[in-house]
Coordinates of C-alpha atoms in Angstrom, one line a residue:
M61 CA 22.1 19.1 67.5
T62 CA 20.9 20.2 64.1
S63 CA 18.7 21.9 63.0
P64 CA 15.9 20.4 60.6
Q65 CA 16.9 22.9 58.0
Q66 CA 20.4 21.9 58.7
T67 CA 19.0 17.8 58.4
R68 CA 17.2 18.4 55.5
Q69 CA 19.6 20.4 53.2
P70 CA 21.8 17.6 52.3
H71 CA 19.0 15.7 50.8
G72 CA 18.3 19.0 48.8
H73 CA 21.7 18.8 46.9
S74 CA 21.9 15.2 46.3
H75 CA 21.2 15.4 43.2
S76 CA 23.9 17.8 41.4
H77 CA 22.6 17.7 37.6
G78 CA 19.0 18.5 38.6
P79 CA 17.3 21.6 37.7
A80 CA 19.0 24.8 38.5
E81 CA 18.4 26.8 41.5
P82 CA 16.3 29.6 41.1
V83 CA 17.9 33.1 41.5
S84 CA 16.1 36.1 43.4
R85 CA 13.3 37.9 41.9
H86 CA 15.2 40.9 41.7
L87 CA 17.8 39.3 39.4
R88 CA 15.4 37.7 36.9
K89 CA 13.7 41.2 36.6
V90 CA 17.1 42.6 35.6
I91 CA 17.6 39.9 33.2
A92 CA 14.0 40.3 32.0
A93 CA 14.9 43.9 31.4
V94 CA 17.4 42.8 28.7
L95 CA 15.6 40.0 27.0
I96 CA 12.5 40.8 27.0
P97 CA 12.6 44.1 24.6
F98 CA 15.0 41.9 22.8
A99 CA 12.5 39.0 22.2
A100 CA 10.0 41.9 21.5
A101 CA 12.2 43.4 18.9
V102 CA 12.5 39.6 17.6
V103 CA 8.7 39.6 17.2
V104 CA 8.4 43.1 15.4
G105 CA 11.3 41.8 12.9
L106 CA 9.4 39.1 12.3
A107 CA 6.4 40.5 11.4
V108 CA 7.8 43.6 9.3
L109 CA 9.6 41.0 7.1
W110 CA 7.7 37.8 7.2
P111 CA 7.0 37.4 3.3
G112 CA 4.2 35.2 2.6
G113 CA 5.9 32.7 0.8
A114 CA 8.4 32.3 -2.0
P115 CA 8.0 34.2 -5.4
S116 CA 7.0 32.6 -8.3
H117 CA 9.0 32.6 -11.2
E118 CA 9.1 30.9 -14.8
R119 CA 11.3 27.6 -14.5
S120 CA 14.8 27.9 -16.3
G121 CA 15.1 23.8 -16.8
V122 CA 18.5 24.2 -15.7
G123 CA 19.5 22.3 -12.5
F124 CA 17.2 22.0 -9.8
D125 CA 15.0 24.7 -11.5
R126 CA 13.3 21.9 -13.5
Q127 CA 10.1 20.1 -13.2
T128 CA 11.0 17.1 -11.6
Q129 CA 8.4 13.8 -11.1
Q130 CA 9.0 10.2 -9.5
G131 CA 9.6 7.3 -11.4
R132 CA 10.4 3.2 -11.4
V133 CA 12.7 1.0 -14.0
V134 CA 10.2 -1.6 -15.2
Q135 CA 12.8 -3.3 -17.1
I136 CA 16.3 -3.5 -17.9
E137 CA 17.9 -5.2 -21.2
Q138 CA 22.0 -5.4 -22.1
V139 CA 22.6 -3.9 -25.6
D140 CA 25.8 -3.1 -27.9
C141 CA 26.5 0.4 -27.2
K142 CA 27.3 1.2 -31.2
D143 CA 23.6 -0.3 -31.9
V144 CA 21.9 3.0 -29.3
N145 CA 22.9 6.6 -29.1
A146 CA 25.4 5.9 -26.4
S147 CA 26.7 9.1 -27.2
Q148 CA 24.1 11.3 -25.2
I149 CA 24.4 11.7 -21.2
P150 CA 23.0 9.2 -18.9
A151 CA 21.0 9.7 -16.1
S152 CA 24.2 9.3 -13.7
T153 CA 26.4 11.9 -15.3
P154 CA 26.4 15.5 -13.6
P155 CA 24.6 18.3 -15.2
G156 CA 26.9 20.1 -17.3
D157 CA 29.3 17.6 -17.8
A158 CA 30.0 17.4 -21.8
P159 CA 28.8 14.6 -23.7
R160 CA 31.1 11.4 -24.1
P161 CA 31.9 10.0 -27.0
T162 CA 30.1 6.7 -27.9
E163 CA 31.4 3.8 -25.8
T164 CA 31.6 -0.3 -26.9
G165 CA 30.8 -3.0 -25.5
D166 CA 27.2 -3.6 -23.8
C167 CA 25.1 -0.5 -22.7
T168 CA 22.4 -0.7 -20.0
K169 CA 18.7 0.2 -21.8
A170 CA 16.0 1.1 -19.2
A171 CA 12.9 1.4 -19.4
I172 CA 11.2 3.7 -16.9
E173 CA 7.9 4.2 -15.6
V174 CA 6.7 7.7 -14.6
T175 CA 4.7 7.1 -11.5
T176 CA 3.6 10.6 -10.6
G177 CA 2.0 13.7 -12.3
K178 CA -0.5 13.8 -15.4
E179 CA 1.5 11.7 -17.2
K180 CA 1.7 8.8 -14.7
G181 CA 1.9 5.5 -16.2
R182 CA 4.1 6.8 -19.4
T183 CA 7.2 4.8 -19.8
F184 CA 10.8 6.1 -21.7
I185 CA 14.1 4.9 -22.2
E186 CA 16.8 5.6 -20.8
I187 CA 20.7 5.1 -21.7
V188 CA 23.4 4.1 -19.2
Q189 CA 27.0 3.8 -20.5
P190 CA 29.1 0.7 -19.2
D191 CA 31.6 3.4 -17.2
A192 CA 28.7 5.1 -15.4
P193 CA 28.8 5.8 -11.9
R194 CA 25.8 4.8 -11.1
Q195 CA 23.9 1.7 -12.9
F196 CA 20.1 0.9 -12.5
H197 CA 17.9 -2.1 -11.4
V198 CA 14.8 -2.9 -11.8
K199 CA 11.9 -1.7 -9.4
Q200 CA 14.6 1.1 -8.0
G201 CA 12.7 4.1 -7.9
V202 CA 14.4 7.6 -9.5
V203 CA 13.9 11.0 -10.1
V204 CA 13.0 12.2 -13.4
A205 CA 13.0 15.7 -15.1
Y206 CA 10.3 16.7 -17.3
A207 CA 11.0 19.3 -20.3
P208 CA 7.3 20.0 -21.5
D209 CA 9.2 22.2 -24.3
A210 CA 11.6 19.7 -25.7
P211 CA 10.3 17.0 -28.5
H212 CA 8.1 14.3 -27.3
D213 CA 10.7 11.3 -27.0
L214 CA 12.7 13.4 -24.9
Q215 CA 10.7 15.2 -22.7
Y216 CA 11.6 13.2 -19.6
S217 CA 15.3 12.0 -18.2
V218 CA 16.3 10.3 -15.0
T219 CA 18.5 13.3 -13.3
D220 CA 18.9 11.3 -9.7
V221 CA 18.0 8.1 -7.7
N222 CA 14.5 8.2 -5.2
R223 CA 16.8 7.8 -1.8
E224 CA 13.5 8.7 0.6
F225 CA 13.2 5.1 2.3
P226 CA 17.2 4.8 3.1
M227 CA 16.6 8.5 4.3
A228 CA 13.6 8.7 6.3
L229 CA 15.3 5.8 8.2
L230 CA 18.0 7.2 9.3
A231 CA 16.3 10.2 10.3
G232 CA 13.9 7.5 12.5
I233 CA 17.1 5.7 14.0
F234 CA 18.6 9.3 14.8
A235 CA 15.0 10.6 16.3
L236 CA 14.6 7.3 18.5
A237 CA 18.5 7.4 19.7
V238 CA 17.9 11.2 20.5
V239 CA 14.7 9.7 22.8
V240 CA 16.4 6.3 24.6
V241 CA 19.4 8.7 25.3
G242 CA 17.7 12.4 25.9
R243 CA 14.4 11.3 27.0
M244 CA 12.0 14.3 27.3
R245 CA 15.0 16.5 26.9
G246 CA 15.7 14.7 23.9
V247 CA 11.9 15.5 22.4
M248 CA 12.0 18.8 23.4
A249 CA 15.1 18.8 21.0
L250 CA 13.5 17.1 18.2
V251 CA 10.8 19.9 18.6
A252 CA 13.3 22.4 18.9
L253 CA 15.0 21.3 15.8
A254 CA 11.4 21.1 13.9
V255 CA 10.7 24.6 14.7
S256 CA 14.3 25.9 13.6
F257 CA 13.7 23.9 9.9
A258 CA 10.3 25.9 9.9
V259 CA 11.6 29.0 10.6
L260 CA 15.0 28.7 7.7
T261 CA 12.1 27.4 5.2
L262 CA 9.0 29.6 6.1
F263 CA 10.8 32.5 7.0
I264 CA 14.7 32.9 6.3
L265 CA 14.6 31.7 2.8
P266 CA 11.5 33.0 1.5
A267 CA 12.8 36.5 2.7
I268 CA 15.9 36.5 1.3
L269 CA 14.1 35.9 -2.0
Q270 CA 11.6 38.3 -2.0
G271 CA 14.6 40.7 -1.8
S272 CA 14.8 41.8 2.0
N273 CA 18.7 42.2 3.1
P274 CA 20.1 38.7 3.8
L275 CA 22.4 40.1 6.9
V276 CA 18.8 41.1 8.8
V277 CA 16.9 38.4 7.9
A278 CA 19.6 36.0 9.1
V279 CA 20.0 38.0 12.4
V280 CA 16.4 38.0 12.7
G281 CA 15.6 34.6 12.1
A282 CA 18.6 33.2 13.6
S283 CA 17.6 35.3 17.1
A284 CA 14.2 33.3 16.6
I285 CA 15.8 29.6 16.2
M286 CA 17.9 30.7 19.3
L287 CA 14.9 32.1 21.5
I288 CA 12.5 29.2 20.9
A289 CA 15.6 26.3 21.1
L290 CA 17.0 27.5 23.9
Y291 CA 14.2 28.1 26.2
M292 CA 12.4 24.9 24.9
C293 CA 15.2 22.6 25.7
H294 CA 16.6 24.3 28.5
G295 CA 13.7 25.5 30.4
L296 CA 12.6 29.4 30.9
T297 CA 15.5 30.2 33.9
A298 CA 18.0 32.5 34.7
R299 CA 20.8 30.1 33.4
T300 CA 19.0 29.6 30.4
S301 CA 18.6 33.6 29.8
V302 CA 22.4 33.8 30.5
A303 CA 23.2 31.2 27.7
V304 CA 21.3 33.5 25.7
L305 CA 22.6 36.5 26.2
G306 CA 26.4 35.1 25.2
T307 CA 24.8 33.5 22.3
L308 CA 23.5 37.1 21.2
I309 CA 26.9 38.7 21.9
S310 CA 29.2 36.2 20.3
L311 CA 26.6 36.6 16.9
L312 CA 27.2 40.2 16.7
L313 CA 30.8 40.0 17.3
I314 CA 30.2 37.1 14.1
G315 CA 28.7 39.4 12.5
L316 CA 30.6 42.6 12.5
L317 CA 33.7 40.8 11.4
G318 CA 32.4 38.8 8.7
S319 CA 31.1 42.0 7.1
L320 CA 34.3 43.8 7.7
F321 CA 36.3 40.6 6.2
I322 CA 33.9 39.9 3.9
G323 CA 33.8 43.1 2.3
W324 CA 37.4 43.7 2.2
A325 CA 38.4 40.4 0.8
S326 CA 35.8 41.1 -2.0
L327 CA 34.1 38.0 -1.7
T328 CA 31.3 38.3 -4.1
G329 CA 29.6 34.7 -2.8
N330 CA 28.6 34.1 -6.4
T331 CA 31.4 31.1 -7.1
D332 CA 29.6 28.0 -7.9
D333 CA 26.9 26.6 -10.4
S334 CA 24.2 26.6 -7.4
T335 CA 25.1 30.4 -7.0
G336 CA 25.2 31.5 -10.1
L337 CA 21.9 30.2 -11.3
I338 CA 20.2 32.0 -7.8
H339 CA 22.1 35.1 -9.4
G340 CA 20.7 34.5 -12.6
L341 CA 17.0 34.2 -11.6
Y342 CA 16.9 36.5 -9.0
P343 CA 19.4 39.4 -9.7
G344 CA 18.5 41.6 -7.0
I345 CA 19.8 39.4 -4.1
D346 CA 23.1 40.6 -2.3
M347 CA 24.9 37.9 -2.8
S348 CA 27.8 38.9 -0.3
G349 CA 25.3 39.4 1.9
L350 CA 23.6 36.1 1.4
L351 CA 27.5 34.8 2.3
L352 CA 27.7 36.5 5.4
A353 CA 23.9 35.5 6.2
G354 CA 25.3 31.8 6.2
V355 CA 28.3 32.5 8.2
I356 CA 25.8 34.0 11.1
I357 CA 23.1 30.5 10.4
G358 CA 26.0 28.0 10.2
S359 CA 27.8 29.3 13.2
L360 CA 24.5 29.8 15.3
G361 CA 24.5 25.7 16.1
V362 CA 27.7 25.6 17.8
L363 CA 27.5 28.7 19.6
D364 CA 24.3 27.0 21.7
D365 CA 25.9 24.1 22.6
V366 CA 29.4 26.5 23.8
T367 CA 27.0 29.2 25.7
V368 CA 24.9 26.1 27.4
T369 CA 28.3 24.4 28.3
Q370 CA 29.6 27.3 29.9
T371 CA 26.8 28.4 31.4
S372 CA 26.0 24.7 33.1
A373 CA 29.1 24.6 34.4
V374 CA 28.8 28.3 36.2
W375 CA 25.8 27.1 37.9
E376 CA 27.2 23.2 38.9
L377 CA 31.0 24.8 40.1
H378 CA 28.5 27.4 42.5
Q379 CA 26.1 24.7 43.8
A380 CA 29.2 22.5 44.5
D381 CA 31.1 25.4 46.7
P382 CA 28.5 28.4 47.1
S383 CA 31.1 30.3 48.5
M384 CA 33.0 30.9 45.6
G385 CA 33.1 34.3 44.2
P386 CA 32.8 35.6 40.8
R387 CA 36.8 35.2 40.5
A388 CA 37.2 32.2 41.5
L389 CA 33.7 30.8 39.6
Y390 CA 35.0 32.4 36.4
R391 CA 38.6 31.1 36.7
A392 CA 37.1 27.2 37.5
A393 CA 34.7 27.7 34.6
I394 CA 37.2 28.9 32.3
R395 CA 39.6 25.9 32.1
I396 CA 36.6 23.7 31.2
G397 CA 36.2 26.2 28.3
R398 CA 39.8 26.1 26.9
D399 CA 39.1 22.1 26.7
H400 CA 35.8 22.6 25.1
I401 CA 37.5 25.6 22.7
A402 CA 40.7 23.3 21.4
S403 CA 37.6 20.8 20.4
V404 CA 34.8 22.9 18.6
V405 CA 37.4 24.6 16.8
N406 CA 39.1 21.8 15.3
T407 CA 35.5 20.4 14.9
L408 CA 34.4 23.4 13.1
V409 CA 37.8 23.4 10.8
L410 CA 37.6 19.8 9.6
A411 CA 33.8 20.2 8.8
Y412 CA 34.6 22.6 6.3
A413 CA 37.6 20.6 4.9
G414 CA 35.2 17.9 4.7
A415 CA 32.9 20.0 2.6
A416 CA 34.9 21.2 0.5
L417 CA 37.2 17.7 0.2
P418 CA 36.2 17.3 -3.6
L419 CA 37.6 21.3 -4.3
L420 CA 40.9 20.7 -2.4
L421 CA 41.9 17.3 -4.6
L422 CA 41.1 19.5 -7.4
F423 CA 43.9 22.1 -6.8
S424 CA 45.8 18.9 -5.1
I425 CA 45.8 17.3 -8.7
A426 CA 46.6 20.8 -10.4
R427 CA 49.8 20.7 -8.1
S428 CA 48.9 24.6 -6.8
G429 CA 50.4 26.4 -4.5
V430 CA 49.3 26.7 -0.2
G431 CA 49.2 30.8 -1.4
T432 CA 47.4 30.5 -4.6
V433 CA 44.7 28.1 -3.1
A434 CA 44.2 30.4 -0.5
N435 CA 43.7 33.0 -2.4
S436 CA 41.0 31.3 -5.1
E437 CA 37.4 32.8 -4.1
L438 CA 36.2 29.3 -3.8
V439 CA 38.7 28.6 -0.6
A440 CA 38.7 31.9 0.8
E441 CA 35.2 32.0 1.5
E442 CA 35.5 28.9 3.4
I443 CA 38.5 29.8 4.8
V444 CA 36.7 33.2 6.1
R445 CA 33.8 31.3 6.8
T446 CA 35.7 29.1 9.1
L447 CA 38.0 31.7 10.9
V448 CA 35.1 34.0 11.7
G449 CA 33.0 31.1 12.9
S450 CA 36.3 30.3 15.1
I451 CA 36.5 33.6 16.6
G452 CA 33.0 34.1 17.4
L453 CA 33.0 30.1 18.9
V454 CA 36.3 31.4 21.5
A455 CA 35.0 34.9 22.7
S456 CA 31.7 33.0 23.5
V457 CA 33.4 31.3 26.0
P458 CA 35.0 34.2 28.4
V459 CA 31.8 36.4 28.3
T460 CA 28.9 33.5 28.6
T461 CA 31.6 32.4 31.2
A462 CA 31.7 35.8 32.7
L463 CA 28.7 36.4 32.1
A464 CA 27.2 33.7 34.2
A465 CA 29.7 34.2 37.0
L466 CA 28.9 37.4 37.4
V467 CA 25.1 36.8 37.9
V468 CA 25.1 33.3 40.1
S469 CA 27.6 35.8 42.1
A470 CA 25.3 38.8 42.7
D471 CA 22.5 36.7 43.6
R472 CA 22.6 36.7 47.0
S473 CA 19.3 34.7 48.1
G474 CA 18.6 31.2 47.3
P475 CA 15.0 29.4 46.9
S476 CA 13.5 29.7 50.3
G477 CA 15.0 33.9 50.4
S478 CA 17.7 33.0 52.9
P479 CA 20.9 34.6 52.0
E480 CA 23.6 32.4 50.4
P481 CA 27.2 31.5 51.9
G482 CA 29.6 33.8 51.0
S483 CA 27.4 36.8 51.5
T484 CA 27.3 39.3 54.0
G485 CA 24.6 39.2 57.1
S486 CA 25.0 37.4 60.3
A487 CA 22.1 35.0 59.2
S488 CA 23.9 31.8 58.9
A489 CA 23.4 29.7 55.2
P490 CA 22.4 25.5 54.7
S491 CA 25.3 24.4 52.6
L492 CA 26.5 21.2 50.8
P493 CA 27.3 17.8 52.7
G494 CA 30.7 17.8 53.2
Q495 CA 31.0 21.9 52.7
S496 CA 30.6 22.4 56.4
A497 CA 33.3 20.2 57.0
R498 CA 35.1 21.5 55.4
V499 CA 34.4 25.1 56.3
S500 CA 34.0 24.9 60.1
G501 CA 37.4 22.7 59.2
A502 CA 39.3 25.8 58.0
E503 CA 37.3 28.1 60.7
G504 CA 39.1 25.9 62.9
R505 CA 42.3 25.5 62.0
G506 CA 42.1 30.1 61.4
R507 CA 41.3 29.7 65.4
R508 CA 44.2 27.9 66.4
H509 CA 46.4 29.6 64.1
K510 CA 45.5 33.3 65.6
K511 CA 46.1 30.9 69.1

């Protein structure tokens, strides 16, 4: 004859993917004793390093550091390239390219109207050569650069096309897909994404420009993003707290390895036009520290995914078989983690390779050897970034799995305060559906064996 508690138990465990089972008050106190000081330190770091906005500077007129306005193509006319000054750099030519020789054939003469700013309604002419990769059409939105010190006829030039609508539409489709599939979790994920972007733009970037140590700023900012995003998406639970601890330990490892090998490999972080412009405008910024900060922030997103997955795996395994000890839980969950490692590391390497594909093509055209390519600072920077991040990801799997196994096994009381299966004590604990049959069957075999 079954007791009411036993008859209610199968219903209580019928949803294996529901909220995590609460842990004991003692274990919550232990976790809080670790995380509350850490969270307090992050808040203090934010308060001390808070920049209050990016510092102002006089625009250099180079690259992205130019005054820009919005414009629109109002008229297109085909003209003979010989009749116009077609040797000028057209709007579609990347900044820094040398002027091209005069083309033969038909060039595009585009009349551009400025649609924002003090000189709204002003028009200027832009000549586009026939071999330019980007051609204009009427009513097309463009971005125009304004150079107030240039001659009147040369003050405006087209620098890019306006992509606001397609980008906004794509973002809307992404948000809709996340909400439809993830439901409330998806909504919270989007809110956490907005908060992460706010921390990046309101704290991390201005604090670095103000002259604060990029590594310290990255650690404080990444920690704030980690705490907000994980707890907002996954709830204020012990399971989330274990994922936070695993992520924190892995970030510390990435920071140490990154600092060691960036210094050892003599990586300056000043490798392209963008970093050169930053160094020219703000010479006080530590560019190698900025590189290390990028490694830490770039690794955070993938780390969150790995640590949450591993922690959830341990919790689900424990709910499926509460009699499993920490070693059995670790062995079972680490098998899941190995599959995760293989896919995540491959994804990370391919992501960096895809971003550097044009650079790799240049080396291929030059027929440079693998050693020569890897030794160049541009590629070495990406290699160090990839390998340091991958080591942190790999280490996060056993670290988080071990922490989760120890926490869930050390907890000896369930939601009702009764001892869980596998714990010492005379009280019998409820078990999962099918679990009681297996346990009693094993006990029966044991008794028959003794006979």
